[in-house]
mmCIF file of C-alpha atoms in Angstrom:
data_model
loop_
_atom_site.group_PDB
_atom_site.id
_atom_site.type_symbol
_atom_site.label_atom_id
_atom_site.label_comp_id
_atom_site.label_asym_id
_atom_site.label_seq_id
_atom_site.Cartn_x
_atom_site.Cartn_y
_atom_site.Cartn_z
ATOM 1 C CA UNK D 1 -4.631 26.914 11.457
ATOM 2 C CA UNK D 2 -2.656 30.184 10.974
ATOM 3 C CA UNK D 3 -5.202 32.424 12.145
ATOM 4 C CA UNK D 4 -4.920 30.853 16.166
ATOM 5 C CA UNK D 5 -0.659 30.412 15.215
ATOM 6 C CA UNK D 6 -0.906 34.583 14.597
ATOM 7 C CA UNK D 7 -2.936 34.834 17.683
ATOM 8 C CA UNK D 8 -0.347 32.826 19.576
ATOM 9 C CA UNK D 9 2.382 34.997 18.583
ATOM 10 C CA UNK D 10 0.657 38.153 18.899
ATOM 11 C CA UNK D 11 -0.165 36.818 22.375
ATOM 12 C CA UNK D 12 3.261 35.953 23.127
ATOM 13 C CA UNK D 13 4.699 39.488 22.030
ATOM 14 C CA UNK D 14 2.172 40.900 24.484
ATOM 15 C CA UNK D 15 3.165 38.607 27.708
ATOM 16 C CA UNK D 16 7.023 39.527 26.637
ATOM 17 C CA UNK D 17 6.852 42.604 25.327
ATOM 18 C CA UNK D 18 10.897 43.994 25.169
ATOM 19 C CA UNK D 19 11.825 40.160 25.148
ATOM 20 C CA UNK D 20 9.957 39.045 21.914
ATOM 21 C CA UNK D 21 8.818 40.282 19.196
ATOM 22 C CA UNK D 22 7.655 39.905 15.626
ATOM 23 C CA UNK D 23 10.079 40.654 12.498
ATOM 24 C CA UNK D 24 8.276 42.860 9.810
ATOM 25 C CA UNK D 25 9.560 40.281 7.220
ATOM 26 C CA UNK D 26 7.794 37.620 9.701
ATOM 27 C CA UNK D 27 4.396 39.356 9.968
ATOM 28 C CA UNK D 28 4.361 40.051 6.197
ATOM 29 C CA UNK D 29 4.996 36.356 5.243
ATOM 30 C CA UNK D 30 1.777 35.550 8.487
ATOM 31 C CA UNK D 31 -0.233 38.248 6.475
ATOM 32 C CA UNK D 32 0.167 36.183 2.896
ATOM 33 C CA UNK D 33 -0.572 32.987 3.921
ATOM 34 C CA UNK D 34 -3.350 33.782 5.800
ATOM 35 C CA UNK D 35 -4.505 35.905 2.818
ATOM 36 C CA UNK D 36 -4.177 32.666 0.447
ATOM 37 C CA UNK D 37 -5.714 30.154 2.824
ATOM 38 C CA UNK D 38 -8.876 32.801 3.063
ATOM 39 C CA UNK D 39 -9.051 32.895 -0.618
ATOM 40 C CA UNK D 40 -8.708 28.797 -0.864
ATOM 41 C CA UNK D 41 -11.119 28.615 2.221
ATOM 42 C CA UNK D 42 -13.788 30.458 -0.204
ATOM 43 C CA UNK D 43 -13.581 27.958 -2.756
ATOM 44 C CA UNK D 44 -13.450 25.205 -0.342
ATOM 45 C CA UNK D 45 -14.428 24.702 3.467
ATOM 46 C CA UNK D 46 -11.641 22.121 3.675
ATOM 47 C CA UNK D 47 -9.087 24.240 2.406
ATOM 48 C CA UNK D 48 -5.758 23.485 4.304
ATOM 49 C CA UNK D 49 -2.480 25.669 3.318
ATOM 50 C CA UNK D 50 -0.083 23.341 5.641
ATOM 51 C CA UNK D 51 -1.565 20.513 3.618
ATOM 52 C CA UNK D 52 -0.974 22.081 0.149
ATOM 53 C CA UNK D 53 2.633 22.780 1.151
ATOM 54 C CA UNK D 54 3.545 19.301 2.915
ATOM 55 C CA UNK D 55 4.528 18.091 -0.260
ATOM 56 C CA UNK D 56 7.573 20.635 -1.091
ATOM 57 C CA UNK D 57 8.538 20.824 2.133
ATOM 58 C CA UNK D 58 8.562 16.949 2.154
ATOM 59 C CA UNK D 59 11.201 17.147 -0.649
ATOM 60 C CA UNK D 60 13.104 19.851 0.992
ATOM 61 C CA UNK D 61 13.483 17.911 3.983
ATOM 62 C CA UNK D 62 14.484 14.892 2.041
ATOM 63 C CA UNK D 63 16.484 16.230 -0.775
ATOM 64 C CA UNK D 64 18.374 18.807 1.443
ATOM 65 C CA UNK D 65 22.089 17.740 2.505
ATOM 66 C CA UNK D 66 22.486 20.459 5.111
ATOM 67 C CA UNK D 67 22.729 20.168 8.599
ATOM 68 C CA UNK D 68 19.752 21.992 9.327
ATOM 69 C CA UNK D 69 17.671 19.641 6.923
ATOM 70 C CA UNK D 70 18.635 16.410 7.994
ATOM 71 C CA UNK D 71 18.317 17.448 11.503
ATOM 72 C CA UNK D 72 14.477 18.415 10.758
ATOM 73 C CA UNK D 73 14.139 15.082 9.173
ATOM 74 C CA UNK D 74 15.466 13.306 12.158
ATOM 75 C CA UNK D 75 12.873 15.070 14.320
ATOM 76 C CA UNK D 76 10.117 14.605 11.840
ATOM 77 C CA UNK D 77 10.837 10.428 11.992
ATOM 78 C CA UNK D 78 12.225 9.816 14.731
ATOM 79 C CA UNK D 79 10.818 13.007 17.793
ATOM 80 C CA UNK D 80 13.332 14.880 20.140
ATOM 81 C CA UNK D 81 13.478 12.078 22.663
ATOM 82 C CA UNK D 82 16.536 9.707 23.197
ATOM 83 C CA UNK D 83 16.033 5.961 22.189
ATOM 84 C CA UNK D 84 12.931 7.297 19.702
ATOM 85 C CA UNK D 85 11.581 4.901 17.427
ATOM 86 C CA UNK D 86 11.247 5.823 13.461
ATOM 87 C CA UNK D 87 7.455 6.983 13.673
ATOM 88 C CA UNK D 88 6.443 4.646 10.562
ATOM 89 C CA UNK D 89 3.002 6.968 10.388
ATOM 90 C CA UNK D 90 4.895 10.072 10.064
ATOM 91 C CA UNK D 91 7.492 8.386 7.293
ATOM 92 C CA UNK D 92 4.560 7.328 4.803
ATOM 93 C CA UNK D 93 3.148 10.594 5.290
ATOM 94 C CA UNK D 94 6.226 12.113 4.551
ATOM 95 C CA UNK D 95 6.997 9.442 1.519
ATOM 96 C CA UNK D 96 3.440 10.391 -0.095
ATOM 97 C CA UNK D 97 3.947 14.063 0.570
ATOM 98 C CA UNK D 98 7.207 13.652 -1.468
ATOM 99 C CA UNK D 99 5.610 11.257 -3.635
ATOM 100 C CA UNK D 100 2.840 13.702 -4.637
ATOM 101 C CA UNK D 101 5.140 16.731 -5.439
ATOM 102 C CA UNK D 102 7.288 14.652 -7.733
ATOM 103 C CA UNK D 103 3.965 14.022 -9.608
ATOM 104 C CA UNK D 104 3.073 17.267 -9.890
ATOM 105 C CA UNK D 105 6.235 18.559 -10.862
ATOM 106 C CA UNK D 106 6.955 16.079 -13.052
ATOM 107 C CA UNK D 107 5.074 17.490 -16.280
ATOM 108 C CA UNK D 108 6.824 21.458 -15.878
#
């Protein structure tokens, strides 16, 4: 829902105003995707931006070799906690997400 994650941030830079705030570049990437979910929210009530962009960033995550990646695919499977178990709900989610933007990308 990025309209209540803009509220949270705007709320944030309130409570810590000197300590926190917002990078233009930051608020102007907020501003387009809430622009684009509003427009897909027109054509349909069950529009969900996160949802349309789980697939690529499924196969960032799992085509990625950096540091950085793998460590947000560790998280993503397995949580932050020691001793985690792989999360086998959250690795077919991420295997369809993957799944569904080789298909899509498949005929360009």
């Amino acid at each position: 829902d990025i309209p209540a994650v803009t509220g949270k941030l705007i709320a944030m830079t309130r409570q810590h105003e000197g300590l926190f705030t917002i990078p233009p570049y930051f608020a102007y990437v907020i501003r387009t995707f809430s622009v684009l979910e509003g427009i897909g929210l027109q054509r349909d009530a069950n529009y969900n931006l996160v949802t349309e962009c789980l697939p690529y960033i499924a196969k960032r995550v799992v085509t990625d070799q950096s540091p950085r990646s793998q460590q947000a695919l560790r998280r993503m499977l397995y949580g932050d906690g020691r001793g985690a178990r792989l999360n086998a709900t959250r690795l077919v989610e991420l295997a369809e997400a993957f799944s569904d933007f080789s298909a899509t990308t498949a005929g360009q």
